[in-house]
Amino acid sequence: MGASVPGRASTNEAGIECDVVVVGAGFGGLYALHRMREIGLAVRGIEAAPDVGGTWYWNRYPGARCDVPSLFYSYSWSPELRREWRWTNRYAGQEEILNYARFAADRLDLRRLIQFDTRVAGATFDEPTARWVVETDRGDRLRARFVIMATGGLSVPNTPDIPGVADFAGEIYHTARWPQEPVDFEGKRVGIIGTGSSGVQAIPMIAKAARQLVVFQRTPNFSVPAHNRPLTDEDHRGFDDGLDSYLSSLEQSDFGRVPPTAFTAEVPPRDVQWARYEQLWREGGSGGFLKAFPNILVHPDVNEVCADFVRQKIRETVKDPKTAETLSPSGYPFGVKRLCVDTDYFDTYNRPNVELVNLREEPIEKITANAVDTAARHFDLDALVFATGFDAVTGALLAVDIRGREGATLKDAWSEGPRTYLGLTVAGFPNLFTITGPGSPSVIGNVITNCEYHVDWIAECLTHMRRHDLATIEPDGEAQIAWGRHVAEVADRTLFPKANSWYLGVNIPGKPRVFMPYIGEGYRTTCKEIVADGYRGFRFGGSTRALGEAGK
Ligand code: NAP
């Protein structure tokens, strides 16, 4: 390989030499490859899938669709890409989003930087040379000064260990590992476990195709209608006209959709709230609800009115009162588990071929070769779908055997929950960056713009290091502790910790209960100030002349 060509790695007997290894070719990874090459670094991407797209490559279950408006769920950094790509729908389907990722990869000529069908197994920091040694499941060995983990917050599927699951002889699927080839449910009895965003999208589609659909629900979820529709020229014009103010709003309030976390005591009258929710229900989408009132995710009394409103809508939609009751979320606040956005979800339970099973009343006891047995009943099934979510935010990072200074493992460092500085870096793991890592806005709001922000921050940081001839960067332990405390304090000021959500890791047995995303205001401002203050809380080390000249 031409080592002197910016962005290209070189190969020798010891393996592949480069400046940066980027793990993952979803939206974060693709942009990281582009930016690292742009600033003149030799960069190499490793991706487990045979194609780009990350979570949108794998989650091709029926009904898979974005719940952020597509015009916003796009790279904001490139006017060219924006001009050349035209979204068709208010909420794009999985295939269209995957095609967008492919389009971006081709347009930016990124594929030649990526090794596909390859999983990173381990990464070890070699202290004497200040280089990461990255090993893959195909036996590759890469040496790089920096590793960027763009592994995604929702990429490791969670398949609960239900007794007998391995005995099931029918078709078995996970929404997050859906097959490439079409799945035909026609004439079949299908069971689905899980009613989070994936289940809520898949259930109406599978119900239309299958002879019978049995939904095994443990916790009912709040869901609001998408009212998806084709985008018009006017929508596109409106977006273009408002783009600058949208981008500057991101600068100020960072992750856009979640309202301020400051507690305000005012409780608007119930009828005022109700009228607002009626309007939002007609408009569709989650964004309006989550910021309907500034304290909706903070003040229990405000929140409860919205919860009541959604429960009322469920009762109005679902004809059977017992089913409506079972579908009605209670005991946790509205919007603090990820709010689902659906098309005909509640109405689907009016279909004669759909049955809802309340696992709180009759838990699953076992799965057999052709059935699911609950404590009360036996359900014969031809196919079983797991819509059981992910080992979120930390799962993909801990799936790699990452070893930092003195061989310390990330697994040990995070045994009581993730510890990061800004969700970007980890003490004791120099030159390792996490895109949308725990302790950053990560999975809250618009993940694509969150990814862009992190990539740009890293690009600026590496440019700074090159300019000042610095070999390593890592956070100070004290700064990391203070940041972790701040992330938790901010979450504790809200209603978020009051629900057993994957934000807290409670969906994974044994995972420490730690609120992982940062939901405070001013994240970007804080990151900027830290840089302006000479990278406050970071330690730089060593000196190198090799950065940007890998393999020379
Ligand atoms: P999820 O929100 O974690 O939902 C998993 C579901 O499986 C929950 O209903 C959960 O019940 C259930 N479950 C898990 N283990 C179970 C068990 N042992 N027995 C019975 N039920 C069990 O996962 P998801 O639906 O895949 O969504 C995850 C996230 O991905 C979303 O919150 C969203 O951020 C993202 N996503 C986005 C979109 C979109 O853009 N539209 C679509 C899909 C996913 P409990 O609640 O009781 O644990």
Coordinates of C-alpha atoms in Angstrom, one line a residue, residues 87-324:
W87 CA -35.3 11.3 1.4
T88 CA -38.7 10.0 0.3
N89 CA -40.5 9.7 3.6
R90 CA -40.9 11.6 6.8
Y91 CA -39.5 8.5 8.6
A92 CA -37.2 6.5 6.3
G93 CA -37.4 2.8 6.3
Q94 CA -34.4 0.6 7.0
E95 CA -33.6 -0.1 3.4
E96 CA -33.5 3.6 2.5
I97 CA -31.3 4.4 5.4
L98 CA -29.0 1.6 4.6
N99 CA -28.9 2.8 1.0
Y100 CA -28.0 6.3 2.3
A101 CA -25.0 4.8 4.2
R102 CA -23.9 3.0 1.1
F103 CA -24.3 6.2 -1.0
A104 CA -22.2 8.1 1.5
A105 CA -19.5 5.4 1.6
D106 CA -19.3 5.4 -2.2
R107 CA -19.5 9.1 -2.7
L108 CA -16.7 9.6 -0.1
D109 CA -14.8 6.7 -1.5
L110 CA -14.5 5.0 1.8
R111 CA -14.9 1.3 1.0
R112 CA -11.2 0.8 0.1
L113 CA -10.3 1.8 3.6
I114 CA -12.5 -0.8 5.2
Q115 CA -11.9 -4.5 5.8
F116 CA -15.4 -6.1 5.9
D117 CA -16.5 -9.5 7.3
T118 CA -13.9 -9.0 10.1
R119 CA -14.5 -8.6 13.8
V120 CA -12.0 -6.9 16.1
A121 CA -11.3 -9.4 18.9
G122 CA -8.8 -7.5 21.0
A123 CA -6.8 -4.3 21.3
T124 CA -3.8 -4.0 23.5
F125 CA -1.9 -0.8 24.2
D126 CA 1.8 -1.4 23.9
E127 CA 3.4 1.1 26.3
P128 CA 7.0 1.2 25.0
T129 CA 5.9 2.2 21.4
A130 CA 2.7 3.9 22.5
R131 CA 0.8 2.0 19.9
W132 CA -2.3 -0.1 19.9
V133 CA -2.0 -3.7 18.7
V134 CA -5.4 -4.6 17.2
E135 CA -6.2 -8.2 16.5
T136 CA -9.1 -9.5 14.5
D137 CA -11.0 -12.8 14.3
R138 CA -9.4 -13.5 11.0
G139 CA -5.9 -13.3 12.4
D140 CA -5.0 -9.8 11.2
R141 CA -2.7 -7.8 13.4
L142 CA -2.8 -4.0 13.0
R143 CA -0.5 -1.5 14.8
A144 CA -2.0 2.0 15.2
R145 CA -1.4 5.0 17.3
F146 CA -5.1 5.6 17.8
V147 CA -8.2 3.4 18.0
I148 CA -11.6 4.8 17.5
M149 CA -14.4 2.6 18.7
A150 CA -17.3 3.4 16.4
T151 CA -19.1 0.2 17.5
G152 CA -22.5 1.7 18.1
G153 CA -24.7 1.9 21.2
L154 CA -27.3 -0.6 19.9
S155 CA -25.3 -3.3 18.1
V156 CA -25.0 -6.3 20.4
P157 CA -28.3 -8.2 20.4
N158 CA -29.8 -9.4 23.7
T159 CA -31.2 -12.8 23.6
P160 CA -32.6 -13.8 27.0
D161 CA -31.7 -17.2 28.2
I162 CA -35.2 -18.6 28.4
P163 CA -35.2 -22.3 29.4
G164 CA -35.5 -24.5 26.3
V165 CA -34.8 -21.8 23.8
A166 CA -32.2 -24.0 22.1
D167 CA -34.8 -26.8 21.6
F168 CA -37.1 -24.7 19.5
A169 CA -37.2 -26.4 16.1
G170 CA -39.2 -23.8 14.2
E171 CA -37.9 -20.7 12.6
I172 CA -36.2 -18.4 15.1
Y173 CA -35.3 -14.8 14.5
H174 CA -33.9 -11.8 16.4
T175 CA -35.0 -8.4 15.1
A176 CA -31.4 -7.2 15.3
R177 CA -30.0 -10.1 13.3
W178 CA -32.7 -10.4 10.7
P179 CA -31.8 -12.5 7.6
Q180 CA -30.9 -11.0 4.3
E181 CA -33.5 -13.0 2.4
P182 CA -37.2 -12.3 2.8
V183 CA -39.0 -14.1 5.7
D184 CA -42.4 -15.4 4.8
F185 CA -44.8 -15.7 7.7
E186 CA -47.8 -16.4 5.6
G187 CA -50.0 -19.1 7.0
K188 CA -47.8 -19.5 10.1
R189 CA -48.3 -19.2 13.8
V190 CA -45.7 -16.7 15.0
G191 CA -44.7 -15.7 18.5
I192 CA -42.9 -12.5 19.3
I193 CA -41.2 -11.7 22.6
G194 CA -40.6 -8.0 23.4
T195 CA -42.6 -4.8 22.9
G196 CA -39.9 -2.1 22.8
S197 CA -39.3 0.1 19.7
S198 CA -38.4 -3.0 17.5
G199 CA -41.4 -5.0 18.6
V200 CA -43.7 -2.1 18.3
Q201 CA -42.6 -1.7 14.7
A202 CA -42.5 -5.3 13.8
I203 CA -45.8 -6.5 15.4
P204 CA -48.2 -4.7 13.0
M205 CA -46.3 -5.9 10.0
I206 CA -46.0 -9.5 11.1
A207 CA -49.7 -9.5 12.2
K208 CA -50.6 -8.7 8.6
A209 CA -48.6 -11.6 7.2
A210 CA -49.0 -14.3 9.7
R211 CA -52.0 -16.7 10.3
Q212 CA -51.7 -16.0 14.0
L213 CA -49.5 -13.7 16.1
V214 CA -48.9 -14.2 19.8
V215 CA -47.3 -11.2 21.5
F216 CA -45.5 -12.0 24.7
Q217 CA -45.3 -8.7 26.6
R218 CA -43.5 -8.2 29.9
T219 CA -43.6 -4.4 30.1
P220 CA -46.1 -2.3 28.1
N221 CA -44.5 0.7 26.5
F222 CA -45.6 4.3 25.8
S223 CA -45.9 4.7 22.0
V224 CA -47.1 7.6 19.9
P225 CA -48.1 7.6 16.2
A226 CA -45.6 8.2 13.5
H227 CA -48.0 9.5 10.9
N228 CA -45.4 8.6 8.4
R229 CA -46.0 10.1 4.9
P230 CA -44.1 10.9 1.7
L231 CA -42.0 14.1 1.9
T232 CA -43.1 17.0 -0.3
D233 CA -41.0 19.6 -2.0
E234 CA -42.3 22.0 0.6
D235 CA -40.9 19.7 3.4
H236 CA -37.5 19.7 1.7
R237 CA -37.5 23.5 1.2
G238 CA -38.6 24.0 4.8
F239 CA -35.7 21.9 6.0
D240 CA -33.2 23.7 3.8
D241 CA -34.4 27.1 5.0
G242 CA -34.3 26.0 8.7
L243 CA -31.0 24.1 8.5
D244 CA -28.7 26.8 9.8
S245 CA -30.9 27.5 12.8
Y246 CA -31.2 23.7 13.5
L247 CA -27.4 23.4 13.4
S248 CA -26.9 26.3 15.7
S249 CA -29.5 24.9 18.1
L250 CA -27.5 21.8 18.3
E251 CA -24.5 23.9 19.3
Q252 CA -26.5 25.4 22.1
S253 CA -28.7 22.6 23.4
D254 CA -26.6 19.7 22.0
F255 CA -28.9 16.8 21.7
G256 CA -32.0 18.7 20.7
R257 CA -34.9 16.6 21.7
V258 CA -34.6 16.2 25.4
P259 CA -35.7 19.3 27.2
P260 CA -33.7 21.2 29.9
T261 CA -33.0 19.2 33.0
A262 CA -33.5 22.1 35.3
F263 CA -36.5 21.6 37.5
T264 CA -39.2 24.2 37.1
A265 CA -42.1 24.0 39.5
E266 CA -44.8 25.2 37.2
V267 CA -47.5 22.6 36.4
P268 CA -49.6 23.8 33.4
P269 CA -53.4 23.2 33.9
R270 CA -54.5 19.7 32.9
D271 CA -56.7 20.9 30.0
V272 CA -53.9 23.0 28.6
Q273 CA -51.6 20.0 28.6
W274 CA -54.3 17.7 27.2
A275 CA -55.0 20.1 24.3
R276 CA -51.2 20.2 23.5
Y277 CA -51.0 16.4 23.5
E278 CA -54.0 16.1 21.3
Q279 CA -52.3 18.3 18.8
L280 CA -49.1 16.4 19.0
W281 CA -50.9 13.0 18.6
R282 CA -52.4 14.4 15.4
E283 CA -49.0 15.6 14.2
G284 CA -47.2 12.4 15.1
G285 CA -43.6 11.7 16.2
S286 CA -41.9 11.6 19.5
G287 CA -39.9 14.9 19.5
G288 CA -42.9 17.1 20.2
F289 CA -44.0 15.0 23.1
L290 CA -40.6 14.9 24.8
K291 CA -40.5 18.7 24.8
A292 CA -44.2 19.5 25.1
F293 CA -43.5 21.2 28.4
P294 CA -40.0 22.1 29.6
N295 CA -40.3 20.0 32.7
I296 CA -42.2 17.0 31.3
L297 CA -39.3 14.6 32.0
V298 CA -38.5 16.2 35.3
H299 CA -41.8 17.0 37.1
P300 CA -43.8 13.9 38.1
D301 CA -47.2 15.8 38.0
V302 CA -46.6 17.2 34.5
N303 CA -45.4 13.8 33.3
E304 CA -48.4 11.9 34.8
V305 CA -50.8 13.9 32.7
C306 CA -49.1 12.9 29.5
A307 CA -49.0 9.3 30.7
D308 CA -52.7 9.5 31.4
F309 CA -53.3 11.0 27.9
V310 CA -51.5 8.1 26.2
R311 CA -53.4 5.5 28.3
Q312 CA -56.6 7.2 27.3
K313 CA -55.6 6.9 23.6
I314 CA -54.9 3.2 24.1
R315 CA -58.4 2.7 25.7
E316 CA -60.0 4.6 22.8
T317 CA -58.1 2.5 20.2
V318 CA -58.2 -1.0 21.6
K319 CA -61.7 -2.5 21.6
D320 CA -61.2 -5.2 24.2
P321 CA -60.9 -3.4 27.6
K322 CA -58.7 -6.1 29.2
T323 CA -56.2 -6.0 26.2
A324 CA -56.3 -2.2 26.5

